[in-house]
Tab-separated table of C-alpha atoms in Angstrom:
chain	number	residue	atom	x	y	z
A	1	UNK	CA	-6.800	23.575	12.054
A	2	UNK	CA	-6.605	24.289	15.845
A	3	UNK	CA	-2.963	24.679	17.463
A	4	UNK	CA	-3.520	21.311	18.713
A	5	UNK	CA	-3.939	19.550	15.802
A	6	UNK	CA	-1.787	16.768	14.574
A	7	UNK	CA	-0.964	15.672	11.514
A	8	UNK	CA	0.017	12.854	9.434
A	9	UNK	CA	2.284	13.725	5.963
A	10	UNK	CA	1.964	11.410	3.715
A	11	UNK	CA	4.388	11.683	0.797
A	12	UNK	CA	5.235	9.251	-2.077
A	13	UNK	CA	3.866	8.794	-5.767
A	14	UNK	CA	0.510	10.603	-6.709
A	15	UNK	CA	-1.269	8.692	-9.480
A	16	UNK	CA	-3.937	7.307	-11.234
A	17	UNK	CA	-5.033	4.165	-11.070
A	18	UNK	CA	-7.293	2.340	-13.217
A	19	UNK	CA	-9.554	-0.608	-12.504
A	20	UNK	CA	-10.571	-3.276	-14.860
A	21	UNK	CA	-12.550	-6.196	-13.600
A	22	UNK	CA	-13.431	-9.083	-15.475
A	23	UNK	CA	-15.226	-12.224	-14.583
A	24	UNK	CA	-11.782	-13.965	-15.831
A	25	UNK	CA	-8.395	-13.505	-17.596
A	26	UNK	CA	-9.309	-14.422	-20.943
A	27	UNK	CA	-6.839	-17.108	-22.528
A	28	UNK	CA	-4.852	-15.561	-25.598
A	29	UNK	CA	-7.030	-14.262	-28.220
A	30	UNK	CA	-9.749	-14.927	-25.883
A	31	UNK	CA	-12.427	-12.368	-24.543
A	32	UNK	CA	-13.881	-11.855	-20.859
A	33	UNK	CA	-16.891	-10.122	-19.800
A	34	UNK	CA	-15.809	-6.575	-18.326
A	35	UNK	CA	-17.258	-5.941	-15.040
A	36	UNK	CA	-15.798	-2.472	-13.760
A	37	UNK	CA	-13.683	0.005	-15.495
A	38	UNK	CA	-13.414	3.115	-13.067
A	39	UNK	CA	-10.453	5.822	-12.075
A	40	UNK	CA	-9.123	6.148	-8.278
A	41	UNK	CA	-6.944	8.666	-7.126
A	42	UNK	CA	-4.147	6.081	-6.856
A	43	UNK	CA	-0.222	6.057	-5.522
A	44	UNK	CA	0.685	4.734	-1.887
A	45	UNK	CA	0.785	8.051	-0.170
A	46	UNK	CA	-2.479	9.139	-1.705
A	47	UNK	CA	-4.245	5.691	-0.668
A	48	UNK	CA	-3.278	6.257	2.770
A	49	UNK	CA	-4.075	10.082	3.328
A	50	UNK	CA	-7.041	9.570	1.526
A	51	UNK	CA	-8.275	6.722	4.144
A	52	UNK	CA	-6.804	8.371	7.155
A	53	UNK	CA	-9.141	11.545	6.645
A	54	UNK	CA	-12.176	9.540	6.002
A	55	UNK	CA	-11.446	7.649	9.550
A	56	UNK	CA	-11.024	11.322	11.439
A	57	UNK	CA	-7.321	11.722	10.971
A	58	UNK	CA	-5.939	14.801	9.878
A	59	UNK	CA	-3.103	14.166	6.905
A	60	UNK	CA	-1.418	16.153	4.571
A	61	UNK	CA	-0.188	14.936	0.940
A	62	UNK	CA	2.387	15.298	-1.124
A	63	UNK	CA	4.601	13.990	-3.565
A	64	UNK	CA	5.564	13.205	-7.145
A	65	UNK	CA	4.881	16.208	-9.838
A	66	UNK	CA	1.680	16.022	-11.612
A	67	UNK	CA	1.808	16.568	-14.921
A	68	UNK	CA	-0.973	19.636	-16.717
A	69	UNK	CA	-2.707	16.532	-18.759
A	70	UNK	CA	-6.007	14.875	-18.666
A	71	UNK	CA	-4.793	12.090	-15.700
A	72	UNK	CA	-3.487	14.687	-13.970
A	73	UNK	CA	-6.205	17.535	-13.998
A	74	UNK	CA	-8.559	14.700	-12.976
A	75	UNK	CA	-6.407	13.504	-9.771
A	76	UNK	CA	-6.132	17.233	-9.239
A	77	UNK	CA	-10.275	17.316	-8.799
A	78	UNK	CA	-10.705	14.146	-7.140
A	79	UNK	CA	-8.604	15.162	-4.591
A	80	UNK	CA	-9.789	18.663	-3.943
A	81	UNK	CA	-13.227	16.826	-2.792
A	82	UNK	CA	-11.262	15.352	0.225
A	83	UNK	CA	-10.410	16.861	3.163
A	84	UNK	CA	-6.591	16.197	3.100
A	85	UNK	CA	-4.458	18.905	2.574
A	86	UNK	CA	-2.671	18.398	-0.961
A	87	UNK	CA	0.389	20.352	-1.415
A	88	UNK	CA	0.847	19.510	-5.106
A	89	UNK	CA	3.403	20.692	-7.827
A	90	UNK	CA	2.623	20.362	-11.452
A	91	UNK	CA	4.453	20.625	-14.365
A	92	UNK	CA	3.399	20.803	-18.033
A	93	UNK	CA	6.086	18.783	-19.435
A	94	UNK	CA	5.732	16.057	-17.371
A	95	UNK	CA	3.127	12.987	-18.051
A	96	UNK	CA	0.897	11.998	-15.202
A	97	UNK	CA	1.927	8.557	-13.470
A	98	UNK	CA	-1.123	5.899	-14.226
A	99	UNK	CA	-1.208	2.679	-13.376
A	100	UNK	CA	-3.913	-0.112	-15.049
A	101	UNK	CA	-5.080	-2.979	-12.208
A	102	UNK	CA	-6.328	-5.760	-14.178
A	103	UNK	CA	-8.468	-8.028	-11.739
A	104	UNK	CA	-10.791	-10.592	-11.433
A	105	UNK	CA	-13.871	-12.380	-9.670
A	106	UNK	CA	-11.274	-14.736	-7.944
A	107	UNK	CA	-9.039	-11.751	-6.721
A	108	UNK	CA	-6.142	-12.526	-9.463
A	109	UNK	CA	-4.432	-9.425	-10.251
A	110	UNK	CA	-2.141	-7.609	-12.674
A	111	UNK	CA	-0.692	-4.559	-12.963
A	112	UNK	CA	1.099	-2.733	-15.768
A	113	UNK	CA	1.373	1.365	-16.360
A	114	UNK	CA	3.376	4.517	-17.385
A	115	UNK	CA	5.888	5.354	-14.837
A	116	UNK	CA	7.753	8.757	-16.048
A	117	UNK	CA	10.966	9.907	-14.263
A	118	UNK	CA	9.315	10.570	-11.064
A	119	UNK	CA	10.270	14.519	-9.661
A	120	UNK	CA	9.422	15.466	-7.137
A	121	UNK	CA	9.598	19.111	-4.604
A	122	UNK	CA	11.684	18.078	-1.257
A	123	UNK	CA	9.915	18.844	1.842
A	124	UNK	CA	11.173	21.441	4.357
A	125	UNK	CA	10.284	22.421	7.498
A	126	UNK	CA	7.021	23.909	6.939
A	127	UNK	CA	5.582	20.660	5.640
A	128	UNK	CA	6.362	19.095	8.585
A	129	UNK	CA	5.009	21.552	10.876
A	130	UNK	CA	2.381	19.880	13.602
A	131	UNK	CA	3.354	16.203	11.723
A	132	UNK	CA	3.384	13.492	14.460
A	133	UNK	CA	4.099	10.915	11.578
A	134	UNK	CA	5.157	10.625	8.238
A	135	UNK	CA	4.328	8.075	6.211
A	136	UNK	CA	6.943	7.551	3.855
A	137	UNK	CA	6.271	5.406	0.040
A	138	UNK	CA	9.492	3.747	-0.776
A	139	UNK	CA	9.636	3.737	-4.305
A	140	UNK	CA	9.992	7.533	-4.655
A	141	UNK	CA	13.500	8.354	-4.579
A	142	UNK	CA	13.262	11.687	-2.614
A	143	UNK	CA	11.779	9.866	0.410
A	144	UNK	CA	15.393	9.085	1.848
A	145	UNK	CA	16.245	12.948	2.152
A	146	UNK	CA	12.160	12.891	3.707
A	147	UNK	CA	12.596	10.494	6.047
A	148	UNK	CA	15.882	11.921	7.119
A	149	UNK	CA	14.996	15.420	7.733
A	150	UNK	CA	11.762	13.787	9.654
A	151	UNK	CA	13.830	11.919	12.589
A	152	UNK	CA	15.964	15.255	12.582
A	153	UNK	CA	12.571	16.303	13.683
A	154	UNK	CA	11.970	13.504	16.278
A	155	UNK	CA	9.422	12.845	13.973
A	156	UNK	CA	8.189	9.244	13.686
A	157	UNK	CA	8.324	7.483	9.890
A	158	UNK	CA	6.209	4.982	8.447
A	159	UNK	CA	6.659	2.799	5.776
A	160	UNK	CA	5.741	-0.090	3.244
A	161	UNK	CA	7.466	-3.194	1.794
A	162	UNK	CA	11.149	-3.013	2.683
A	163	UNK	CA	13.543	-5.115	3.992
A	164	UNK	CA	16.779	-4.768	6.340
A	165	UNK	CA	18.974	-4.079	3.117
A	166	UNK	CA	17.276	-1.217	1.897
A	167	UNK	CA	18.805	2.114	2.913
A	168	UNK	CA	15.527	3.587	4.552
A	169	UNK	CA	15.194	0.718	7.002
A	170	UNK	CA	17.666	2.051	9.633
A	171	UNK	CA	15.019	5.363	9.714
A	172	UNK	CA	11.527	3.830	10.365
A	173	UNK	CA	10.169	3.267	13.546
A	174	UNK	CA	6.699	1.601	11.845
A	175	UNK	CA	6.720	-1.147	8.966
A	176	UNK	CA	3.923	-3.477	7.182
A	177	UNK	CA	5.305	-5.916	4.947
A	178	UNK	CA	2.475	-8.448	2.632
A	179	UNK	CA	3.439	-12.157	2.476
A	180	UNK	CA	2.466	-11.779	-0.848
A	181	UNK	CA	5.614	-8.859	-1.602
A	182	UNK	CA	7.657	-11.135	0.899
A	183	UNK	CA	6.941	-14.193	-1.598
A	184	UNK	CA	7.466	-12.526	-4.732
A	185	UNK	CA	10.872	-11.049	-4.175
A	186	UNK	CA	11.990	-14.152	-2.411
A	187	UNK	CA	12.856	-12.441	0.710
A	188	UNK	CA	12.573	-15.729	2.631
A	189	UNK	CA	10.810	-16.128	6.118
A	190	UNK	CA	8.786	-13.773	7.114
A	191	UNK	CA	9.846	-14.408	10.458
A	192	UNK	CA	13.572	-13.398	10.137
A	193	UNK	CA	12.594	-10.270	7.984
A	194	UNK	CA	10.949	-9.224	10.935
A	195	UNK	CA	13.682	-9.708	13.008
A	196	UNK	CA	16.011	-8.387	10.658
A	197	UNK	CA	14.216	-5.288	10.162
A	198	UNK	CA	14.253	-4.532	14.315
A	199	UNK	CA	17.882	-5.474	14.213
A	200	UNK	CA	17.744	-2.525	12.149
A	201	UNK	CA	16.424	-0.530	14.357
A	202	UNK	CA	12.558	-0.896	13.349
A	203	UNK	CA	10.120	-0.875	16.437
A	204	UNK	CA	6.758	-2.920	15.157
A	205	UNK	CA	6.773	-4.842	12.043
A	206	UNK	CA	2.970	-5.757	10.858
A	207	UNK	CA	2.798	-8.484	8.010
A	208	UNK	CA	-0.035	-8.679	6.488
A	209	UNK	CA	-2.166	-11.780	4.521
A	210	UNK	CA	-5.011	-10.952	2.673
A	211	UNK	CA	-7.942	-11.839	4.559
A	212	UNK	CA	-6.179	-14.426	7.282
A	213	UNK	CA	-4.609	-12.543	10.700
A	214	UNK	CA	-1.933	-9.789	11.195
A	215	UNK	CA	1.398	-11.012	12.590
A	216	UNK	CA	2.776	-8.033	14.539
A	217	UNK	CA	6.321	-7.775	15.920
A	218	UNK	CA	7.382	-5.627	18.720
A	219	UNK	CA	10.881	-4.387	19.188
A	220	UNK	CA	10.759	-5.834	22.691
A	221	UNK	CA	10.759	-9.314	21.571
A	222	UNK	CA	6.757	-9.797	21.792
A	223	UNK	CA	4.377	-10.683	19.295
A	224	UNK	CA	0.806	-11.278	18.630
A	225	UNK	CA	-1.806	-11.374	15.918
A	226	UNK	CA	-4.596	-9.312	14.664
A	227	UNK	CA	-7.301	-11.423	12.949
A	228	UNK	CA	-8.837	-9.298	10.063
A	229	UNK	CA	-12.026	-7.410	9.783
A	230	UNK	CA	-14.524	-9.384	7.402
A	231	UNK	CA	-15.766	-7.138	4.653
A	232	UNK	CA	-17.329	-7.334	1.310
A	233	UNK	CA	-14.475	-7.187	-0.888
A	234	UNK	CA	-14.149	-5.237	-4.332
A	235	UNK	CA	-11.160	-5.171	-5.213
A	236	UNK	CA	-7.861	-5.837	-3.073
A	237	UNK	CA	-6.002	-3.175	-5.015
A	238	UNK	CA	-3.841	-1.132	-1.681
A	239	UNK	CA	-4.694	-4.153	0.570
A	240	UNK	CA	-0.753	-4.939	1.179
A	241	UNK	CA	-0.487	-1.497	3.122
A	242	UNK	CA	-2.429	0.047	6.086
A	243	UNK	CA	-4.877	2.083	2.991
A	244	UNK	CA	-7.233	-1.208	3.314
A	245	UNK	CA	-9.839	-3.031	0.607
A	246	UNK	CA	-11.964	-0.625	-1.396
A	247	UNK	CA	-15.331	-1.929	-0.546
A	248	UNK	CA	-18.889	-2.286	-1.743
């Protein structure tokens, strides 16, 4: 890495996530015809290092404790064949996080795994040396303490799926909320959780639906949209955040 070099530290859960695709969800005692069944290195953090590098960036990962099991020797391989820099901490008595994505032809989608008490190592200063951004996943409980010690640094933080009442909000510059999270925790207009989030102090809000436009909010008072790329959709598993569809 040449003096120059920035980086982007992505930290948050590490797991693995399973896809099964069916043509349908069967009714009860019903059956479908199974399409895909495949492993992906899984977890915000790793979806969005992992697609950073492959567009050019430069990111670093790290996050929840792996556990010494199956899962976990298996993440550990997949992502030694990427070119992010994983700074991972494993622990024998700890079971891998996995996550199951059950999904079909019409992009329905389920999701249901083993969450374990997620550790994880705190960063410190050398982690964040040449980071111009860290991208911070909510749900792990360290990233408060991350986040923190990142503006401390005048480093910029990113983040997913909050709103002005969570405690992180006040310490991202960067956020990307899904209609679809917006709808399920009833979090009301998009609109004014935008505005409440730069009341906050956030700088650009992106919310994100599916295949229609981008609605992007600006700190300044200005907005405008970003209609989406077409592609050839997969699966939609990660499509809330910036990590994208996984493609054909």
């Amino acid at each position: 890495m040449s003096d120059s070099e920035k980086v982007v530290l992505c930290y948050g859960i590490l797991a693995v996530d399973q896809i099964v695709r069916q043509e349908v969800f069967p009714e009860p005692d019903g059956h479908a015809r199974l399409l895909i069944n495949e492993e992906f290195p899984g977890g915000e953090s790793t979806n969005v290092a992992i697609t950073l590098s492959g567009l050019g960036v430069s990111t670093r990962l790290m996050g929840s404790t792996l556990g010494d099991d199956c899962p976990g020797q298996w993440l550990q391989s997949r992502l030694r064949d990427t070119a992010v820099d994983c700074r991972l901490n494993v622990d024998p008595a700890i079971r891998t996080t996995q996550a199951i994505i059950l999904s079909s032809q019409d992009q329905k989608r389920s999701i249901m795994g083993f969450f374990p008490d997620l550790r994880s190592l705190p960063i410190d200063k050398e982690d964040l040396q040449d980071v111009c951004l860290l991208s911070v996943d909510p749900f792990l409980g360290p990233s408060l303490d991350a986040a923190h010690q990142a503006r401390e640094e005048d480093i910029p933080v990113f983040s997913i799926e909050i709103t002005e009442q969570h405690p992180l909000a006040e310490l991202f510059q960067i956020v990307v909320l899904s209609r679809g999270f917006l709808r399920r925790h009833d979090c009301g207009d998009y609109q004014d959780v935008a505005v409440g989030l730069m009341k906050s102090g956030v700088q650009t809000v992106l919310v994100t639906q599916g295949a229609e436009k981008v609605n992007v909010f600006k700190e300044d008072g200005s907005t405008f949209h970003q209609q989406a790329y077409p592609v050839q959709v997969e699966d939609t598993t990660g499509a809330g955040g910036i990590s994208g569809m996984r493609r054909k």
